[in-house]
PDB file of C-alpha atoms in Angstrom:
ATOM      1  CA  MET A 731     112.741 104.331  87.098  1.00  0.00           C
ATOM      2  CA  TYR A 732     114.611 101.055  87.188  1.00  0.00           C
ATOM      3  CA  GLU A 733     116.890  99.066  84.989  1.00  0.00           C
ATOM      4  CA  LYS A 734     118.277  95.582  85.213  1.00  0.00           C
ATOM      5  CA  GLY A 735     121.909  95.200  86.159  1.00  0.00           C
ATOM      6  CA  VAL A 736     124.347  92.532  87.268  1.00  0.00           C
ATOM      7  CA  LYS A 737     126.133  92.466  90.618  1.00  0.00           C
ATOM      8  CA  ASN A 738     128.273  89.547  91.776  1.00  0.00           C
ATOM      9  CA  GLN A 739     126.987  87.555  88.792  1.00  0.00           C
ATOM     10  CA  LYS A 740     123.377  87.952  89.990  1.00  0.00           C
ATOM     11  CA  GLU A 741     120.642  89.853  88.220  1.00  0.00           C
ATOM     12  CA  VAL A 742     119.600  92.869  90.302  1.00  0.00           C
ATOM     13  CA  LEU A 743     117.377  95.924  89.944  1.00  0.00           C
ATOM     14  CA  VAL A 744     119.047  99.329  89.820  1.00  0.00           C
ATOM     15  CA  PHE A 745     116.803 102.286  90.642  1.00  0.00           C
ATOM     16  CA  ARG A 746     117.479 105.805  89.431  1.00  0.00           C
ATOM     17  CA  GLU A 747     115.913 108.830  91.053  1.00  0.00           C
ATOM     18  CA  LYS A 748     114.340 111.276  88.629  1.00  0.00           C
ATOM     19  CA  GLY A 749     113.563 114.190  90.976  1.00  0.00           C
ATOM     20  CA  VAL A 750     109.964 113.249  91.608  1.00  0.00           C
ATOM     21  CA  ASP A 751     110.117 113.405  95.410  1.00  0.00           C
ATOM     22  CA  VAL A 752     108.592 116.889  95.577  1.00  0.00           C
ATOM     23  CA  ALA A 753     105.719 115.923  93.269  1.00  0.00           C
ATOM     24  CA  ILE A 754     105.028 112.819  95.361  1.00  0.00           C
ATOM     25  CA  ALA A 755     105.111 114.823  98.599  1.00  0.00           C
ATOM     26  CA  VAL A 756     102.711 117.432  97.193  1.00  0.00           C
ATOM     27  CA  ASP A 757     100.276 114.735  96.017  1.00  0.00           C
ATOM     28  CA  MET A 758     100.461 113.044  99.415  1.00  0.00           C
ATOM     29  CA  VAL A 759      99.721 116.215 101.371  1.00  0.00           C
ATOM     30  CA  LEU A 760      96.975 117.409  98.997  1.00  0.00           C
ATOM     31  CA  GLY A 761      95.279 114.012  99.171  1.00  0.00           C
ATOM     32  CA  ALA A 762      95.422 114.038 102.954  1.00  0.00           C
ATOM     33  CA  CYS A 763      94.065 117.583 103.169  1.00  0.00           C
ATOM     34  CA  ASP A 764      91.144 116.999 100.808  1.00  0.00           C
ATOM     35  CA  GLY A 765      90.317 113.644 102.409  1.00  0.00           C
ATOM     36  CA  THR A 766      90.887 111.454  99.344  1.00  0.00           C
ATOM     37  CA  ILE A 767      93.690 109.514 101.049  1.00  0.00           C
ATOM     38  CA  LYS A 768      92.932 107.509 104.186  1.00  0.00           C
ATOM     39  CA  GLU A 769      95.734 104.977 103.851  1.00  0.00           C
ATOM     40  CA  MET A 770      98.965 104.967 101.845  1.00  0.00           C
ATOM     41  CA  TYR A 771     101.549 102.332 100.956  1.00  0.00           C
ATOM     42  CA  LEU A 772     104.706 104.241 100.077  1.00  0.00           C
ATOM     43  CA  CYS A 773     107.211 102.361  97.910  1.00  0.00           C
ATOM     44  CA  SER A 774     110.108 104.750  98.362  1.00  0.00           C
ATOM     45  CA  SER A 775     113.141 104.959 100.620  1.00  0.00           C
ATOM     46  CA  ASP A 776     113.607 108.664  99.957  1.00  0.00           C
ATOM     47  CA  PRO A 777     114.038 110.384 103.343  1.00  0.00           C
ATOM     48  CA  ASP A 778     112.940 113.673 101.735  1.00  0.00           C
ATOM     49  CA  LEU A 779     109.386 112.300 101.996  1.00  0.00           C
ATOM     50  CA  GLN A 780     109.480 112.115 105.805  1.00  0.00           C
ATOM     51  CA  PRO A 781     108.028 115.627 106.354  1.00  0.00           C
ATOM     52  CA  ALA A 782     105.103 114.713 104.077  1.00  0.00           C
ATOM     53  CA  ILE A 783     104.614 111.468 106.019  1.00  0.00           C
ATOM     54  CA  ARG A 784     104.479 113.423 109.276  1.00  0.00           C
ATOM     55  CA  ALA A 785     101.923 115.793 107.701  1.00  0.00           C
ATOM     56  CA  LEU A 786      99.772 112.812 106.713  1.00  0.00           C
ATOM     57  CA  ARG A 787      99.933 111.460 110.239  1.00  0.00           C
ATOM     58  CA  THR A 788      98.519 114.752 111.586  1.00  0.00           C
ATOM     59  CA  LYS A 789      95.578 114.185 109.218  1.00  0.00           C
ATOM     60  CA  LYS A 790      95.130 110.630 110.604  1.00  0.00           C
ATOM     61  CA  VAL A 791      96.269 108.986 107.352  1.00  0.00           C
ATOM     62  CA  LYS A 792      97.807 105.547 107.896  1.00  0.00           C
ATOM     63  CA  VAL A 793     101.149 105.312 106.074  1.00  0.00           C
ATOM     64  CA  ALA A 794     103.105 102.102 105.493  1.00  0.00           C
ATOM     65  CA  TYR A 795     106.654 102.008 104.133  1.00  0.00           C
ATOM     66  CA  ILE A 796     107.615  99.384 101.549  1.00  0.00           C
ATOM     67  CA  GLY A 797     111.352  99.005 101.100  1.00  0.00           C
ATOM     68  CA  PHE A 798     114.019  96.523 100.160  1.00  0.00           C
ATOM     69  CA  GLN A 799     115.212  93.991 102.697  1.00  0.00           C
ATOM     70  CA  ASN A 800     118.862  94.376 101.707  1.00  0.00           C
ATOM     71  CA  ASN A 801     118.881  98.154 102.278  1.00  0.00           C
ATOM     72  CA  PRO A 802     115.951  99.385 104.384  1.00  0.00           C
ATOM     73  CA  ASN A 803     115.655 103.012 105.408  1.00  0.00           C
ATOM     74  CA  ILE A 804     115.461 102.953 109.207  1.00  0.00           C
ATOM     75  CA  GLY A 805     114.181 106.542 109.334  1.00  0.00           C
ATOM     76  CA  MET A 806     111.281 105.670 107.038  1.00  0.00           C
ATOM     77  CA  GLN A 807     110.494 102.648 109.185  1.00  0.00           C
ATOM     78  CA  LYS A 808     110.372 104.833 112.298  1.00  0.00           C
ATOM     79  CA  THR A 809     108.309 107.575 110.634  1.00  0.00           C
ATOM     80  CA  THR A 810     105.601 105.279 109.248  1.00  0.00           C
ATOM     81  CA  ARG A 811     103.057 103.186 111.090  1.00  0.00           C
ATOM     82  CA  GLU A 812     104.049  99.902 109.422  1.00  0.00           C
ATOM     83  CA  SER A 813     106.814  98.691 107.172  1.00  0.00           C
ATOM     84  CA  PHE A 814     107.129  95.841 104.722  1.00  0.00           C
ATOM     85  CA  LEU A 815     110.488  94.721 103.382  1.00  0.00           C
ATOM     86  CA  ILE A 816     110.768  92.797 100.133  1.00  0.00           C
ATOM     87  CA  ARG A 817     113.657  91.050  98.423  1.00  0.00           C
ATOM     88  CA  SER A 818     114.998  92.231  95.066  1.00  0.00           C
ATOM     89  CA  SER A 819     114.401  88.717  93.737  1.00  0.00           C
ATOM     90  CA  GLU A 820     110.683  89.149  94.424  1.00  0.00           C
ATOM     91  CA  MET A 821     110.637  92.318  92.308  1.00  0.00           C
ATOM     92  CA  LEU A 822     112.570  90.685  89.477  1.00  0.00           C
ATOM     93  CA  GLU A 823     109.705  88.201  89.034  1.00  0.00           C
ATOM     94  CA  PHE A 824     107.462  91.087  87.946  1.00  0.00           C
ATOM     95  CA  VAL A 825     109.818  92.921  85.594  1.00  0.00           C
ATOM     96  CA  LYS A 826     110.981  90.086  83.337  1.00  0.00           C
TER      97      LYS A 826
END
């Protein structure tokens, strides 16, 4: 979930966690086990998902991390095969 906010007189996105990390991890692992996921682009910086990422890697699923350039999660970058960092301003274009 996100909301628009203001920081240093600039419009920014503020994300709020809603306790969905376990549900995401379960979906990831189930998809890897039943073969429906071959490749995943994970738009989350939640380190609680790292065990699920490692489980996917054992199933040969390619996982890429998508995070924010201003605050990347180094652990997620090291756990995944690839990482892509985007700017908050790029996201704001899509949520106007």
